[in-house]
Coordinates of C-alpha atoms and ligand atoms in Angstrom, one line a residue:
M610 CA -33.6 -17.5 17.6
T611 CA -31.8 -20.1 15.1
G612 CA -30.2 -19.8 11.6
T613 CA -28.1 -21.7 9.8
V614 CA -24.0 -21.1 9.7
I615 CA -23.2 -19.5 6.7
Q616 CA -19.1 -19.4 7.6
S617 CA -17.1 -20.6 10.3
T618 CA -13.6 -19.1 11.0
G619 CA -13.2 -21.1 13.9
S620 CA -13.2 -18.3 16.2
F621 CA -16.5 -16.4 15.0
Y622 CA -19.5 -17.7 13.2
E623 CA -22.0 -16.4 10.4
V624 CA -25.6 -17.1 10.7
Q625 CA -28.5 -16.3 9.0
T626 CA -31.7 -16.3 10.2
P627 CA -34.7 -17.6 8.0
S628 CA -35.7 -13.8 6.9
G629 CA -32.2 -13.2 6.0
E630 CA -30.0 -11.1 8.9
I631 CA -26.5 -12.2 9.8
Y632 CA -25.4 -12.8 13.0
I633 CA -21.6 -12.7 14.1
C634 CA -22.0 -15.5 16.6
R635 CA -19.3 -17.1 19.1
I636 CA -19.4 -20.6 21.1
K637 CA -21.2 -19.9 24.4
G638 CA -18.7 -21.5 27.1
K639 CA -17.3 -23.9 26.4
F640 CA -19.2 -26.4 23.9
R641 CA -18.2 -30.1 23.7
L642 CA -17.1 -32.2 20.7
E643 CA -18.7 -35.4 20.8
D644 CA -15.6 -36.7 19.0
K645 CA -12.5 -35.9 20.5
K646 CA -10.7 -36.0 17.3
Q647 CA -12.6 -33.8 15.8
T648 CA -11.1 -30.0 15.1
N649 CA -14.5 -28.0 14.8
P650 CA -17.9 -28.5 16.9
I651 CA -19.7 -26.3 14.5
A652 CA -19.2 -26.6 10.7
V653 CA -20.8 -24.1 7.9
G654 CA -24.3 -25.8 7.2
D655 CA -25.5 -26.3 10.7
F656 CA -28.7 -25.5 12.1
V657 CA -28.2 -23.8 15.5
D658 CA -30.0 -21.8 17.9
F659 CA -28.6 -19.1 19.5
D660 CA -29.2 -15.5 21.7
G661 CA -28.9 -12.3 19.3
A662 CA -28.8 -9.0 19.4
E663 CA -27.8 -6.0 16.7
G664 CA -26.1 -8.5 15.3
E665 CA -24.4 -10.5 17.2
G666 CA -25.2 -13.8 19.4
N667 CA -24.0 -17.1 21.6
I668 CA -24.7 -20.1 20.1
H669 CA -25.9 -22.5 22.5
T670 CA -27.4 -25.6 20.2
I671 CA -26.6 -27.4 17.2
Q672 CA -29.5 -29.1 15.7
K673 CA -29.1 -32.5 15.1
R674 CA -27.3 -33.1 11.9
R675 CA -29.2 -34.4 8.8
N676 CA -25.6 -35.6 7.3
Y677 CA -22.1 -34.3 7.3
I678 CA -19.0 -35.0 5.1
I679 CA -15.5 -35.0 6.5
R680 CA -12.1 -34.3 5.4
S681 CA -8.9 -36.0 7.4
A682 CA -5.7 -34.0 7.2
P683 CA -3.5 -36.0 5.0
N684 CA -0.8 -35.4 7.5
K685 CA -3.0 -35.8 10.4
K686 CA -5.3 -38.4 9.2
E687 CA -6.4 -39.3 13.1
Y688 CA -7.7 -35.9 13.2
K689 CA -11.3 -35.0 11.4
H690 CA -12.5 -31.7 10.2
I691 CA -16.1 -31.2 9.5
I692 CA -16.5 -29.5 5.6
A693 CA -20.0 -29.1 6.2
S694 CA -23.2 -30.4 7.2
N695 CA -27.2 -30.4 6.1
I696 CA -25.8 -31.2 2.9
D697 CA -27.8 -32.3 -0.3
Q698 CA -25.2 -33.4 -3.1
C699 CA -21.5 -32.5 -3.9
V700 CA -20.8 -31.0 -6.9
I701 CA -16.9 -31.8 -8.2
I702 CA -15.8 -29.2 -10.9
A703 CA -12.9 -30.4 -13.1
S704 CA -11.0 -29.5 -16.1
I705 CA -9.2 -31.5 -18.5
A706 CA -6.8 -28.7 -19.8
Q707 CA -5.4 -25.5 -17.9
P708 CA -5.1 -27.1 -15.2
R709 CA -5.8 -31.0 -16.1
T710 CA -7.4 -32.8 -13.1
S711 CA -6.6 -36.0 -12.0
H712 CA -9.1 -38.7 -11.7
G713 CA -7.9 -39.9 -8.9
F714 CA -8.6 -36.2 -7.0
I715 CA -12.4 -36.8 -8.4
D716 CA -12.4 -40.4 -7.6
R717 CA -11.2 -39.3 -3.7
I718 CA -14.4 -37.0 -3.5
L719 CA -16.2 -39.5 -4.8
L720 CA -15.5 -42.0 -2.4
T721 CA -15.7 -39.5 0.7
A722 CA -19.9 -38.8 -0.8
Y723 CA -20.3 -42.6 -0.8
V724 CA -19.2 -43.4 2.6
Y725 CA -21.6 -40.2 3.8
D726 CA -24.1 -41.5 1.6
I727 CA -23.9 -37.9 -0.3
P728 CA -25.1 -37.9 -4.3
A729 CA -22.1 -36.3 -5.8
A730 CA -22.2 -34.7 -9.6
V731 CA -18.8 -34.5 -12.0
V732 CA -18.4 -31.1 -14.2
F733 CA -16.3 -31.0 -16.6
N734 CA -15.5 -26.8 -17.4
K735 CA -13.7 -25.2 -20.3
H736 CA -14.5 -27.0 -23.0
D737 CA -13.8 -24.4 -25.1
L738 CA -10.1 -25.1 -24.6
I739 CA -9.9 -28.7 -25.6
H740 CA -9.1 -28.9 -28.9
K741 CA -6.6 -32.3 -28.8
E742 CA -8.3 -35.3 -30.1
K743 CA -6.7 -37.0 -27.4
E744 CA -7.7 -34.7 -24.6
D745 CA -11.5 -34.7 -26.4
Q746 CA -11.3 -38.7 -26.0
L747 CA -10.4 -38.4 -22.2
L748 CA -13.1 -35.9 -21.8
K749 CA -16.0 -38.5 -23.3
E750 CA -14.3 -41.8 -21.7
L751 CA -15.0 -40.3 -17.9
M752 CA -18.0 -38.8 -18.4
F753 CA -19.1 -41.9 -20.1
T754 CA -17.1 -43.9 -16.6
Y755 CA -19.2 -41.4 -14.1
N756 CA -22.5 -41.9 -16.0
T757 CA -22.2 -45.4 -15.8
I758 CA -22.0 -45.7 -12.1
D759 CA -24.7 -43.4 -12.1
I760 CA -23.2 -40.0 -11.4
T761 CA -24.4 -37.0 -13.6
S762 CA -21.5 -35.9 -15.5
F763 CA -21.1 -32.7 -18.1
S764 CA -19.1 -30.4 -19.8
T765 CA -19.4 -26.9 -19.4
S766 CA -17.7 -23.8 -20.8
V767 CA -18.0 -20.6 -18.8
T768 CA -16.8 -18.5 -22.2
K769 CA -19.0 -20.4 -24.8
N770 CA -21.8 -20.5 -22.2
E771 CA -22.1 -24.5 -23.0
N772 CA -24.8 -26.4 -20.6
T773 CA -24.6 -23.7 -18.0
D774 CA -28.2 -24.0 -17.5
R775 CA -27.8 -27.6 -16.7
L776 CA -25.4 -26.6 -14.1
K777 CA -28.4 -24.5 -12.7
S778 CA -31.1 -26.9 -12.7
L779 CA -28.3 -29.2 -10.9
L780 CA -27.9 -26.4 -8.3
Q781 CA -31.6 -25.5 -8.2
N782 CA -33.4 -26.0 -4.8
K783 CA -30.7 -28.0 -3.6
I784 CA -27.6 -27.2 -0.8
S785 CA -24.6 -28.1 -3.3
L786 CA -21.6 -28.7 -1.5
I787 CA -18.7 -27.5 -4.2
C788 CA -15.6 -29.1 -4.7
G789 CA -12.4 -28.6 -6.9
H790 CA -8.8 -27.1 -8.1
S791 CA -7.9 -23.5 -8.1
G792 CA -8.4 -22.5 -11.4
V793 CA -11.3 -24.7 -12.7
G794 CA -13.5 -22.3 -13.3
K795 CA -15.7 -22.7 -10.1
S796 CA -16.3 -19.0 -8.8
S797 CA -16.3 -18.0 -13.2
L798 CA -19.8 -20.8 -13.2
V799 CA -21.3 -19.5 -9.9
N800 CA -20.9 -15.7 -11.4
C801 CA -22.1 -17.2 -14.5
I802 CA -25.5 -18.4 -13.6
A803 CA -25.6 -16.4 -10.5
P804 CA -24.0 -12.4 -11.5
D805 CA -25.0 -11.0 -8.2
L806 CA -22.8 -13.4 -6.4
N807 CA -20.5 -11.9 -7.6
L808 CA -17.1 -14.2 -6.5
K809 CA -13.8 -13.4 -7.1
V810 CA -12.8 -15.0 -10.3
G811 CA -8.5 -15.3 -9.8
E812 CA -6.1 -15.5 -12.3
I813 CA -4.1 -18.8 -12.8
S814 CA -0.7 -17.4 -12.9
K815 CA -1.2 -16.0 -9.6
Y816 CA -2.5 -19.5 -8.1
T817 CA 0.9 -20.1 -5.8
E818 CA -0.9 -22.4 -4.1
K819 CA -0.3 -21.9 -0.2
G820 CA -1.1 -18.5 0.5
L821 CA -4.4 -19.0 -1.2
H822 CA -5.7 -21.9 0.8
T823 CA -4.5 -21.0 4.0
T824 CA -6.7 -18.0 4.0
T825 CA -9.6 -19.2 2.5
F826 CA -13.1 -20.5 4.6
A827 CA -15.9 -22.9 3.5
H828 CA -18.9 -19.9 2.8
M829 CA -22.3 -20.8 2.2
Y830 CA -24.1 -18.4 -0.5
A831 CA -27.8 -18.8 -1.5
L832 CA -28.8 -18.9 -4.8
P833 CA -31.3 -16.4 -6.3
F834 CA -33.3 -19.5 -7.9
G835 CA -33.6 -21.2 -5.1
G836 CA -30.9 -23.9 -3.3
S837 CA -27.3 -22.9 -2.3
I838 CA -23.7 -23.2 -2.5
I839 CA -20.6 -24.2 -0.2
D840 CA -17.9 -23.3 -1.6
T841 CA -14.7 -24.6 -0.5
P842 CA -11.8 -22.4 -1.3
G843 CA -9.5 -23.6 1.1
I844 CA -9.9 -27.3 0.6
K845 CA -7.0 -28.9 -2.0
E846 CA -7.4 -32.4 -1.1
F847 CA -9.7 -34.9 0.9
G848 CA -7.5 -37.2 2.9
L849 CA -9.1 -41.0 3.1
L850 CA -11.2 -41.4 5.5
D851 CA -10.9 -44.1 8.4
V852 CA -12.3 -46.8 5.9
E853 CA -11.1 -50.5 6.1
P854 CA -8.9 -51.7 3.3
Q855 CA -11.0 -54.4 3.1
E856 CA -14.1 -52.7 2.7
L857 CA -13.1 -50.5 0.0
G858 CA -14.5 -52.2 -2.6
H859 CA -18.6 -51.0 -1.2
Y860 CA -17.8 -47.8 -1.7
F861 CA -17.3 -48.5 -5.7
P862 CA -20.4 -48.8 -7.1
E863 CA -19.0 -50.9 -10.0
I864 CA -17.0 -53.3 -7.5
R865 CA -19.7 -53.5 -5.4
S866 CA -22.4 -54.7 -7.8
R867 CA -20.5 -56.9 -8.7
M868 CA -18.3 -58.9 -6.1
H869 CA -20.9 -61.3 -4.8
N870 CA -19.7 -63.1 -8.0
C871 CA -15.8 -63.4 -7.0
K872 CA -15.1 -67.1 -6.2
F873 CA -14.2 -65.6 -2.8
N874 CA -16.3 -63.9 -0.1
D875 CA -13.1 -62.3 1.2
C876 CA -11.7 -61.6 -2.4
L877 CA -9.6 -58.1 -2.4
H878 CA -10.1 -58.0 -6.7
I879 CA -6.2 -58.0 -6.9
N880 CA -5.3 -60.8 -8.3
E881 CA -7.1 -63.5 -7.0
T882 CA -9.0 -66.6 -9.1
G883 CA -12.4 -66.2 -10.2
C884 CA -12.9 -62.5 -9.2
A885 CA -16.0 -61.2 -10.9
V886 CA -14.2 -57.5 -10.8
L887 CA -11.4 -58.7 -12.6
D888 CA -13.3 -60.4 -15.5
A889 CA -15.4 -57.2 -15.8
L890 CA -12.0 -54.7 -15.9
E891 CA -10.8 -57.5 -18.8
N892 CA -14.3 -57.0 -20.7
G893 CA -13.9 -53.1 -21.1
E894 CA -17.1 -52.8 -18.3
I895 CA -15.3 -50.9 -15.7
A896 CA -12.9 -48.4 -16.3
P897 CA -9.0 -48.4 -15.8
S898 CA -9.3 -45.3 -14.3
R899 CA -11.6 -46.3 -11.5
Y900 CA -9.6 -49.4 -10.8
T901 CA -6.2 -47.7 -10.8
S902 CA -8.1 -45.5 -7.9
Y903 CA -9.7 -48.2 -6.4
L904 CA -5.9 -49.5 -6.7
T905 CA -4.0 -46.6 -5.0
F906 CA -6.4 -46.3 -2.1
Y907 CA -6.3 -49.3 -1.3
A908 CA -2.6 -49.3 -1.3
E909 CA -2.6 -46.0 0.9
L910 CA -5.4 -47.4 3.3
K911 CA -3.4 -50.5 4.6
A912 CA -0.3 -48.7 5.1
N913 CA -1.9 -46.2 7.3
K914 CA -3.4 -49.4 9.1
K915 CA 0.5 -50.5 10.0
Y916 CA 0.6 -47.2 12.4
Ligands
LIG2226 P1 -11.5 -21.0 -9.0 O1 -10.6 -21.2 -9.0 O2 -11.9 -22.3 -9.6 O3 -13.0 -20.6 -8.7 O4 -11.6 -20.5 -10.8 P2 -11.8 -19.3 -11.7 O5 -13.1 -19.1 -11.7 O6 -10.9 -18.3 -10.7 O7 -11.2 -19.2 -12.9 C1 -9.6 -19.3 -13.2 C2 -9.3 -18.6 -14.7 O8 -10.2 -19.7 -15.3 C3 -9.9 -17.6 -15.0 O9 -9.0 -16.8 -15.6 C4 -11.4 -17.8 -15.6 O10 -11.4 -16.9 -16.3 C5 -10.6 -19.2 -16.5 N1 -12.0 -19.4 -16.6 C6 -13.1 -19.8 -15.9 N2 -13.7 -20.6 -16.8 C7 -13.5 -20.6 -17.9 C8 -13.8 -21.8 -18.9 O11 -15.2 -22.3 -19.1 N3 -13.1 -21.2 -20.3 C9 -12.0 -21.0 -20.0 N4 -11.3 -20.5 -21.4 N5 -11.5 -20.2 -19.2 C10 -12.1 -20.6 -17.9
LIG2227 ZN1 -13.3 -60.0 -6.4

């Protein structure tokens, strides 16, 4: 039999067959990890072959992955954990107010998506909670910044039912990895466009970070209008991938498209003369928030290399 892994707890896997039946599977014998520094042999989204009967089964083969997205634990960088495989896009849900998502958080996920060549989108939820001029300005700036680098970005509101159709079209017939902090309204948005899924909506005040993040696993849900989403409640932050610091600019499209105009071939776009990236930053063609993320990630990657 064949099926898709829709949930993985590390010790057993929920596998769904094309006709919709669910089997609780284990791994048969000892599965060899391709990469010794990978923590999970099977991830949500994997297509697997298994022997199954009466709702239970043994997985014996993983079909070749079209792609995957990996997280490296912030404190255990040498270990890689596959978050999900065979995905069409990464959809980041953010909010400007209650809670405020930092641009660094968004850019970190975008970087990972770029490295794996997975399209991404940034949705700013809770638009109804924006009352201050400054917050409204920030929202507009961020959406403009992402749209400029060809990342779909728009605002939504569950309470005002704003742009939820747009989100539905974005997700329709695609396999989407949904990322974002607790409390930004991921479950509420999904419930709004697919009420039958009935995801649990949490009260922000109850989010005591820890407890919530350690007990949950990524889960794939089929959408009634076609496509599926992979909810990643356990993922708070992506660690930076193993990118060479001097290659970082390749994964920032606004830097990549300009670096060939830098005077020096090995320009790091930090303080060099004749740097096309710094010129573009000065002219307002590159968003300061994106450039700040570039500098932050560069410093972080550089520091990692010292060990
Ligand atoms: P998740 O942790 O990202 O899945 O967030 P939830 O869907 O659990 O939502 C967290 C809280 O924000 C809940 O109290 C929701 O009712 C509330 N919420 C979600 N979306 C919106 C929105 O667009 N506007 C407002 N005002 N509140 C929202
Ligand atoms: Zn440069």
